[in-house]
N, CA and C atoms as an extended XYZ file, in Angstrom:
411
Properties=species:S:1:pos:R:3:atomname:S:1:resname:S:1:resid:I:1 pbc="F F F"
N        25.557      116.707       48.513 N   UNK     1
C        26.212      118.000       48.388 CA  UNK     1
C        25.883      118.616       47.030 C   UNK     1
N        25.745      119.896       47.002 N   UNK     2
C        25.513      120.611       45.754 CA  UNK     2
C        26.716      120.472       44.844 C   UNK     2
N        26.495      120.325       43.569 N   UNK     3
C        27.587      120.216       42.618 CA  UNK     3
C        28.040      121.608       42.171 C   UNK     3
N        27.496      122.650       42.779 N   UNK     4
C        27.890      124.012       42.426 CA  UNK     4
C        28.521      124.726       43.621 C   UNK     4
N        29.183      124.000       44.458 N   UNK     5
C        29.826      124.597       45.628 CA  UNK     5
C        31.110      125.281       45.195 C   UNK     5
N        31.144      126.589       45.313 N   UNK     6
C        32.310      127.370       44.924 CA  UNK     6
C        33.218      127.712       46.099 C   UNK     6
N        32.707      127.639       47.299 N   UNK     7
C        33.465      127.990       48.497 CA  UNK     7
C        33.399      126.804       49.456 C   UNK     7
N        34.514      126.132       49.659 N   UNK     8
C        34.513      124.893       50.441 CA  UNK     8
C        35.670      124.893       51.437 C   UNK     8
N        35.361      124.585       52.681 N   UNK     9
C        36.380      124.415       53.720 CA  UNK     9
C        36.658      122.917       53.904 C   UNK     9
N        37.898      122.563       54.252 N   UNK    10
C        38.218      121.146       54.447 CA  UNK    10
C        37.302      120.439       55.447 C   UNK    10
N        36.848      121.141       56.469 N   UNK    11
C        35.990      120.521       57.488 CA  UNK    11
C        34.610      120.146       56.951 C   UNK    11
N        34.275      120.644       55.743 N   UNK    12
C        32.949      120.417       55.165 CA  UNK    12
C        32.873      119.209       54.233 C   UNK    12
N        33.992      118.521       54.025 N   UNK    13
C        34.015      117.395       53.083 CA  UNK    13
C        34.570      116.138       53.760 C   UNK    13
N        34.342      115.003       53.124 N   UNK    14
C        34.953      113.763       53.591 CA  UNK    14
C        36.472      113.909       53.576 C   UNK    14
N        37.118      113.275       54.533 N   UNK    15
C        38.570      113.293       54.613 CA  UNK    15
C        39.092      111.873       54.419 C   UNK    15
N        40.130      111.755       53.588 N   UNK    16
C        40.831      110.489       53.430 CA  UNK    16
C        41.911      110.469       54.510 C   UNK    16
N        41.813      109.556       55.461 N   UNK    17
C        42.787      109.477       56.549 CA  UNK    17
C        43.676      108.255       56.344 C   UNK    17
N        44.959      108.416       56.669 N   UNK    18
C        45.964      107.366       56.529 CA  UNK    18
C        46.874      107.403       57.738 C   UNK    18
N        47.723      106.409       57.874 N   UNK    19
C        48.687      106.409       58.974 CA  UNK    19
C        49.639      107.591       58.873 C   UNK    19
N        49.892      108.087       57.657 N   UNK    20
C        50.854      109.175       57.434 CA  UNK    20
C        50.235      110.563       57.444 C   UNK    20
N        48.911      110.673       57.418 N   UNK    21
C        48.280      111.990       57.396 CA  UNK    21
C        46.885      111.913       56.820 C   UNK    21
N        46.417      113.048       56.274 N   UNK    22
C        45.060      113.065       55.741 CA  UNK    22
C        44.954      114.005       54.542 C   UNK    22
N        43.936      113.751       53.715 N   UNK    23
C        43.647      114.551       52.526 CA  UNK    23
C        42.168      114.881       52.527 C   UNK    23
N        41.845      116.168       52.458 N   UNK    24
C        40.463      116.633       52.343 CA  UNK    24
C        40.301      117.237       50.953 C   UNK    24
N        39.592      116.532       50.069 N   UNK    25
C        39.367      117.043       48.712 CA  UNK    25
C        38.300      118.123       48.735 C   UNK    25
N        38.704      119.334       48.445 N   UNK    26
C        37.771      120.467       48.438 CA  UNK    26
C        37.344      120.852       47.026 C   UNK    26
N        38.005      120.287       46.038 N   UNK    27
C        37.648      120.473       44.635 CA  UNK    27
C        37.701      119.099       43.984 C   UNK    27
N        36.571      118.615       43.504 N   UNK    28
C        36.520      117.294       42.879 CA  UNK    28
C        35.151      117.115       42.230 C   UNK    28
N        35.048      116.210       41.279 N   UNK    29
C        33.746      115.990       40.651 CA  UNK    29
C        32.640      115.725       41.665 C   UNK    29
N        32.929      114.918       42.707 N   UNK    30
C        31.905      114.579       43.684 CA  UNK    30
C        31.630      115.696       44.686 C   UNK    30
N        32.499      116.704       44.761 N   UNK    31
C        32.310      117.809       45.704 CA  UNK    31
C        31.577      118.971       45.042 C   UNK    31
N        32.067      119.392       43.876 N   UNK    32
C        31.472      120.557       43.228 CA  UNK    32
C        31.443      120.465       41.712 C   UNK    32
N        31.622      119.267       41.168 N   UNK    33
C        31.479      119.094       39.732 CA  UNK    33
C        32.686      119.451       38.896 C   UNK    33
N        33.828      119.717       39.513 N   UNK    34
C        35.039      120.024       38.740 CA  UNK    34
C        35.345      118.850       37.806 C   UNK    34
N        35.758      119.147       36.589 N   UNK    35
C        36.013      118.089       35.608 CA  UNK    35
C        37.484      117.953       35.242 C   UNK    35
N        38.183      119.065       35.099 N   UNK    36
C        39.547      119.031       34.567 CA  UNK    36
C        40.628      118.845       35.619 C   UNK    36
N        40.275      119.046       36.876 N   UNK    37
C        41.250      118.891       37.950 CA  UNK    37
C        40.520      118.622       39.256 C   UNK    37
N        41.279      118.189       40.246 N   UNK    38
C        40.770      118.042       41.606 CA  UNK    38
C        41.872      118.523       42.537 C   UNK    38
N        41.519      118.783       43.775 N   UNK    39
C        42.526      119.259       44.707 CA  UNK    39
C        42.008      119.310       46.117 C   UNK    39
N        42.945      119.513       47.027 N   UNK    40
C        42.553      119.602       48.415 CA  UNK    40
C        43.734      119.825       49.334 C   UNK    40
N        43.439      119.756       50.619 N   UNK    41
C        44.409      120.044       51.672 CA  UNK    41
C        44.950      118.746       52.246 C   UNK    41
N        46.278      118.664       52.321 N   UNK    42
C        46.964      117.516       52.915 CA  UNK    42
C        47.600      117.973       54.225 C   UNK    42
N        47.397      117.196       55.271 N   UNK    43
C        48.024      117.461       56.568 CA  UNK    43
C        48.951      116.299       56.898 C   UNK    43
N        50.214      116.631       57.201 N   UNK    44
C        51.216      115.635       57.565 CA  UNK    44
C        51.724      115.950       58.968 C   UNK    44
N        51.693      114.968       59.852 N   UNK    45
C        52.216      115.146       61.195 CA  UNK    45
C        53.740      115.168       61.184 C   UNK    45
N        54.323      115.584       62.285 N   UNK    46
C        55.772      115.631       62.417 CA  UNK    46
C        56.370      114.253       62.130 C   UNK    46
N        57.361      114.232       61.248 N   UNK    47
C        58.029      112.992       60.898 CA  UNK    47
C        57.244      112.095       59.958 C   UNK    47
N        56.061      112.530       59.540 N   UNK    48
C        55.206      111.716       58.685 CA  UNK    48
C        55.363      112.106       57.214 C   UNK    48
N        54.931      111.229       56.346 N   UNK    49
C        54.964      111.522       54.922 CA  UNK    49
C        54.423      110.366       54.127 C   UNK    49
N        54.224      110.592       52.842 N   UNK    50
C        53.751      109.503       51.995 CA  UNK    50
C        54.915      108.964       51.173 C   UNK    50
N        54.897      107.682       50.949 N   UNK    51
C        55.979      107.016       50.251 CA  UNK    51
C        55.935      107.310       48.755 C   UNK    51
N        56.997      106.934       48.094 N   UNK    52
C        57.160      107.113       46.655 CA  UNK    52
C        55.980      106.483       45.918 C   UNK    52
N        55.344      107.279       45.072 N   UNK    53
C        54.214      106.813       44.279 CA  UNK    53
C        54.089      107.703       43.055 C   UNK    53
N        53.204      107.348       42.154 N   UNK    54
C        52.919      108.206       41.014 CA  UNK    54
C        51.433      108.182       40.717 C   UNK    54
N        51.031      109.049       39.794 N   UNK    55
C        49.644      109.137       39.354 CA  UNK    55
C        49.657      108.969       37.836 C   UNK    55
N        49.513      107.731       37.346 N   UNK    56
C        49.580      107.505       35.898 CA  UNK    56
C        48.603      108.399       35.128 C   UNK    56
N        49.141      109.105       34.131 N   UNK    57
C        48.316      109.954       33.277 CA  UNK    57
C        47.941      111.298       33.866 C   UNK    57
N        48.465      111.637       35.043 N   UNK    58
C        48.083      112.906       35.680 CA  UNK    58
C        49.310      113.692       36.125 C   UNK    58
N        49.175      115.016       36.071 N   UNK    59
C        50.157      115.934       36.626 CA  UNK    59
C        49.690      116.313       38.028 C   UNK    59
N        50.620      116.826       38.842 N   UNK    60
C        50.259      117.278       40.185 CA  UNK    60
C        51.011      118.560       40.509 C   UNK    60
N        50.332      119.434       41.226 N   UNK    61
C        50.937      120.626       41.795 CA  UNK    61
C        50.815      120.482       43.306 C   UNK    61
N        51.907      120.742       44.017 N   UNK    62
C        51.912      120.720       45.473 CA  UNK    62
C        52.355      122.099       45.937 C   UNK    62
N        51.550      122.750       46.770 N   UNK    63
C        51.898      124.049       47.324 CA  UNK    63
C        52.032      123.902       48.836 C   UNK    63
N        53.173      124.302       49.386 N   UNK    64
C        53.410      124.196       50.822 CA  UNK    64
C        52.786      125.417       51.509 C   UNK    64
N        51.767      125.157       52.314 N   UNK    65
C        51.102      126.225       53.071 CA  UNK    65
C        51.889      126.529       54.336 C   UNK    65
N        52.241      125.469       55.077 N   UNK    66
C        52.989      125.656       56.323 CA  UNK    66
C        53.825      124.417       56.609 C   UNK    66
N        54.829      124.605       57.445 N   UNK    67
C        55.708      123.514       57.814 CA  UNK    67
C        56.886      123.376       56.861 C   UNK    67
N        57.753      122.435       57.176 N   UNK    68
C        58.965      122.207       56.388 CA  UNK    68
C        59.133      120.728       56.137 C   UNK    68
N        59.709      120.416       54.981 N   UNK    69
C        59.891      119.015       54.666 CA  UNK    69
C        60.882      118.784       53.558 C   UNK    69
N        60.907      117.539       53.111 N   UNK    70
C        61.701      117.145       51.961 CA  UNK    70
C        60.760      116.610       50.895 C   UNK    70
N        60.947      117.111       49.697 N   UNK    71
C        60.139      116.677       48.559 CA  UNK    71
C        61.046      115.990       47.565 C   UNK    71
N        60.620      114.805       47.118 N   UNK    72
C        61.338      114.091       46.072 CA  UNK    72
C        60.449      114.045       44.834 C   UNK    72
N        61.050      114.394       43.698 N   UNK    73
C        60.401      114.239       42.398 CA  UNK    73
C        61.452      113.633       41.475 C   UNK    73
N        61.131      112.509       40.863 N   UNK    74
C        62.092      111.895       39.954 CA  UNK    74
C        62.248      112.735       38.693 C   UNK    74
N        63.470      112.768       38.166 N   UNK    75
C        63.693      113.476       36.903 CA  UNK    75
C        63.248      112.600       35.736 C   UNK    75
N        63.429      113.097       34.518 N   UNK    76
C        62.955      112.393       33.336 CA  UNK    76
C        63.633      111.038       33.120 C   UNK    76
N        64.761      110.803       33.794 N   UNK    77
C        65.464      109.522       33.695 CA  UNK    77
C        65.170      108.586       34.865 C   UNK    77
N        64.276      109.008       35.760 N   UNK    78
C        63.919      108.179       36.904 CA  UNK    78
C        64.823      108.327       38.106 C   UNK    78
N        65.696      109.334       38.089 N   UNK    79
C        66.584      109.587       39.223 CA  UNK    79
C        65.885      110.475       40.249 C   UNK    79
N        65.927      110.118       41.529 N   UNK    80
C        65.266      110.958       42.535 CA  UNK    80
C        66.001      112.279       42.745 C   UNK    80
N        65.236      113.372       42.739 N   UNK    81
C        65.757      114.701       43.030 CA  UNK    81
C        65.053      115.162       44.309 C   UNK    81
N        65.822      115.418       45.367 N   UNK    82
C        65.264      115.776       46.672 CA  UNK    82
C        65.620      117.218       46.997 C   UNK    82
N        64.627      117.971       47.445 N   UNK    83
C        64.820      119.373       47.853 CA  UNK    83
C        64.141      119.599       49.185 C   UNK    83
N        64.725      120.474       50.000 N   UNK    84
C        64.051      120.949       51.205 CA  UNK    84
C        63.009      121.973       50.758 C   UNK    84
N        61.807      121.893       51.331 N   UNK    85
C        60.724      122.796       50.954 CA  UNK    85
C        60.085      123.389       52.202 C   UNK    85
N        59.519      124.568       52.034 N   UNK    86
C        58.857      125.245       53.134 CA  UNK    86
C        57.726      126.111       52.617 C   UNK    86
N        57.116      126.905       53.497 N   UNK    87
C        55.967      127.720       53.139 CA  UNK    87
C        56.220      128.569       51.894 C   UNK    87
N        55.261      128.523       50.975 N   UNK    88
C        55.343      129.303       49.758 CA  UNK    88
C        55.932      128.561       48.581 C   UNK    88
N        56.526      127.396       48.801 N   UNK    89
C        57.141      126.638       47.706 CA  UNK    89
C        56.062      125.915       46.895 C   UNK    89
N        56.169      125.993       45.586 N   UNK    90
C        55.306      125.247       44.682 CA  UNK    90
C        56.139      124.158       44.020 C   UNK    90
N        55.629      122.947       44.055 N   UNK    91
C        56.303      121.799       43.456 CA  UNK    91
C        55.448      121.321       42.286 C   UNK    91
N        56.079      121.140       41.137 N   UNK    92
C        55.387      120.602       39.968 CA  UNK    92
C        55.842      119.160       39.777 C   UNK    92
N        54.882      118.247       39.696 N   UNK    93
C        55.164      116.837       39.454 CA  UNK    93
C        54.641      116.507       38.053 C   UNK    93
N        55.542      116.306       37.081 N   UNK    94
C        55.104      115.992       35.725 CA  UNK    94
C        54.269      114.708       35.657 C   UNK    94
N        53.543      114.571       34.569 N   UNK    95
C        52.656      113.429       34.365 CA  UNK    95
C        53.349      112.095       34.631 C   UNK    95
N        52.732      111.290       35.479 N   UNK    96
C        53.162      109.926       35.810 CA  UNK    96
C        54.489      109.833       36.559 C   UNK    96
N        55.064      110.950       36.991 N   UNK    97
C        56.379      110.956       37.647 CA  UNK    97
C        56.253      110.507       39.104 C   UNK    97
N        57.188      109.689       39.553 N   UNK    98
C        57.206      109.261       40.950 CA  UNK    98
C        57.656      110.407       41.847 C   UNK    98
N        57.071      110.468       43.057 N   UNK    99
C        57.377      111.537       44.003 CA  UNK    99
C        57.027      111.080       45.418 C   UNK    99
N        57.532      111.807       46.412 N   UNK   100
C        57.210      111.550       47.816 CA  UNK   100
C        57.417      112.840       48.607 C   UNK   100
N        56.732      112.937       49.744 N   UNK   101
C        56.833      114.105       50.613 CA  UNK   101
C        57.017      113.623       52.054 C   UNK   101
N        57.937      114.255       52.787 N   UNK   102
C        58.149      113.929       54.195 CA  UNK   102
C        58.221      115.219       55.000 C   UNK   102
N        57.479      115.261       56.090 N   UNK   103
C        57.533      116.389       57.014 CA  UNK   103
C        58.772      116.219       57.889 C   UNK   103
N        59.759      117.082       57.699 N   UNK   104
C        60.997      117.023       58.489 CA  UNK   104
C        61.057      118.128       59.536 C   UNK   104
N        59.996      118.915       59.636 N   UNK   105
C        59.972      120.017       60.590 CA  UNK   105
C        59.614      119.567       61.993 C   UNK   105
N        59.502      120.528       62.891 N   UNK   106
C        59.182      120.208       64.285 CA  UNK   106
C        57.708      120.422       64.612 C   UNK   106
N        56.885      120.575       63.592 N   UNK   107
C        55.443      120.736       63.767 CA  UNK   107
C        54.712      120.216       62.550 C   UNK   107
N        53.401      120.418       62.499 N   UNK   108
C        52.612      119.935       61.361 CA  UNK   108
C        53.043      120.591       60.044 C   UNK   108
N        52.776      119.886       58.962 N   UNK   109
C        53.023      120.412       57.614 CA  UNK   109
C        51.697      120.356       56.870 C   UNK   109
N        51.342      121.465       56.205 N   UNK   110
C        50.094      121.504       55.445 CA  UNK   110
C        50.391      121.882       54.003 C   UNK   110
N        49.773      121.149       53.085 N   UNK   111
C        49.966      121.335       51.650 CA  UNK   111
C        48.621      121.526       50.977 C   UNK   111
N        48.636      122.160       49.825 N   UNK   112
C        47.473      122.145       48.936 CA  UNK   112
C        47.931      121.461       47.667 C   UNK   112
N        47.196      120.434       47.238 N   UNK   113
C        47.573      119.666       46.057 CA  UNK   113
C        46.497      119.784       44.990 C   UNK   113
N        46.941      119.753       43.728 N   UNK   114
C        46.027      119.788       42.583 CA  UNK   114
C        46.425      118.666       41.638 C   UNK   114
N        45.439      117.889       41.195 N   UNK   115
C        45.655      116.809       40.232 CA  UNK   115
C        44.936      117.156       38.936 C   UNK   115
N        45.608      116.931       37.817 N   UNK   116
C        44.973      117.162       36.520 CA  UNK   116
C        45.347      116.025       35.585 C   UNK   116
N        44.359      115.334       35.049 N   UNK   117
C        42.928      115.499       35.278 CA  UNK   117
C        42.522      114.965       36.655 C   UNK   117
N        41.273      115.223       37.027 N   UNK   118
C        40.732      114.711       38.282 CA  UNK   118
C        40.677      113.192       38.229 C   UNK   118
N        40.801      112.575       39.389 N   UNK   119
C        40.607      111.139       39.465 CA  UNK   119
C        41.700      110.324       40.107 C   UNK   119
N        43.003      110.658       39.925 N   UNK   120
C        44.027      109.763       40.466 CA  UNK   120
C        43.987      109.643       41.987 C   UNK   120
N        43.460      110.639       42.648 N   UNK   121
C        43.407      110.603       44.105 CA  UNK   121
C        42.432      109.540       44.604 C   UNK   121
N        41.488      109.122       43.764 N   UNK   122
C        40.523      108.111       44.186 CA  UNK   122
C        41.184      106.746       44.382 C   UNK   122
N        42.332      106.512       43.756 N   UNK   123
C        43.069      105.264       43.949 CA  UNK   123
C        43.568      105.140       45.389 C   UNK   123
N        43.657      106.263       46.100 N   UNK   124
C        44.091      106.229       47.498 CA  UNK   124
C        43.131      105.412       48.368 C   UNK   124
N        41.894      105.297       47.927 N   UNK   125
C        40.902      104.514       48.679 CA  UNK   125
C        41.277      103.037       48.751 C   UNK   125
N        42.159      102.591       47.873 N   UNK   126
C        42.557      101.185       47.828 CA  UNK   126
C        43.716      100.859       48.769 C   UNK   126
N        44.335      101.883       49.352 N   UNK   127
C        45.465      101.637       50.253 CA  UNK   127
C        44.988      100.949       51.536 C   UNK   127
N        45.803      100.050       52.101 N   UNK   128
C        45.367       99.287       53.265 CA  UNK   128
C        45.075      100.125       54.515 C   UNK   128
N        45.717      101.293       54.647 N   UNK   129
C        45.490      102.113       55.838 CA  UNK   129
C        44.446      103.215       55.611 C   UNK   129
N        43.706      103.166       54.487 N   UNK   130
C        42.694      104.177       54.163 CA  UNK   130
C        41.506      104.097       55.112 C   UNK   130
N        41.081      105.263       55.596 N   UNK   131
C        39.871      105.413       56.376 CA  UNK   131
C        39.128      106.636       55.877 C   UNK   131
N        37.825      106.561       55.703 N   UNK   132
C        37.033      107.706       55.286 CA  UNK   132
C        36.416      108.349       56.515 C   UNK   132
N        36.730      109.624       56.728 N   UNK   133
C        36.217      110.359       57.879 CA  UNK   133
C        35.172      111.353       57.359 C   UNK   133
N        33.933      111.280       57.863 N   UNK   134
C        32.883      112.199       57.384 CA  UNK   134
C        33.153      113.638       57.790 C   UNK   134
N        32.495      114.585       57.128 N   UNK   135
C        32.689      116.001       57.470 CA  UNK   135
C        32.539      116.245       58.979 C   UNK   135
N        33.460      117.043       59.507 N   UNK   136
C        33.409      117.385       60.919 CA  UNK   136
C        33.914      116.283       61.843 C   UNK   136
N        34.326      115.156       61.282 N   UNK   137
C        34.755      113.990       62.089 CA  UNK   137
C        36.172      114.019       62.523 C   UNK   137
């Protein structure tokens, strides 16, 4: 792939597939040479979500494109703060903070996520349910 791709659709890149959903990185060093951040589209099926985790040394932005769910972000003391979220909501996850997302709606939930700096999403490849799906797959 060209490292100068400025316009990228999720169907054009490898997808990280899991039992809880999938992530298509459309901005990343390996996709288009981005250095300071990475990002992509997350799809969560009804009732699905990812468990509590963090990204050591990285901040995250989560933007809800469609669907409804519950988002947990721990506060500075490690206490879970849970909010109902829907289309248009932006969630900020401070550096290294634990968080989780669950689709509580009656249909699919789609998010756009950004990690800064780039890289923490590559640790997802180590999860036991990780599968790499090639473009268009």
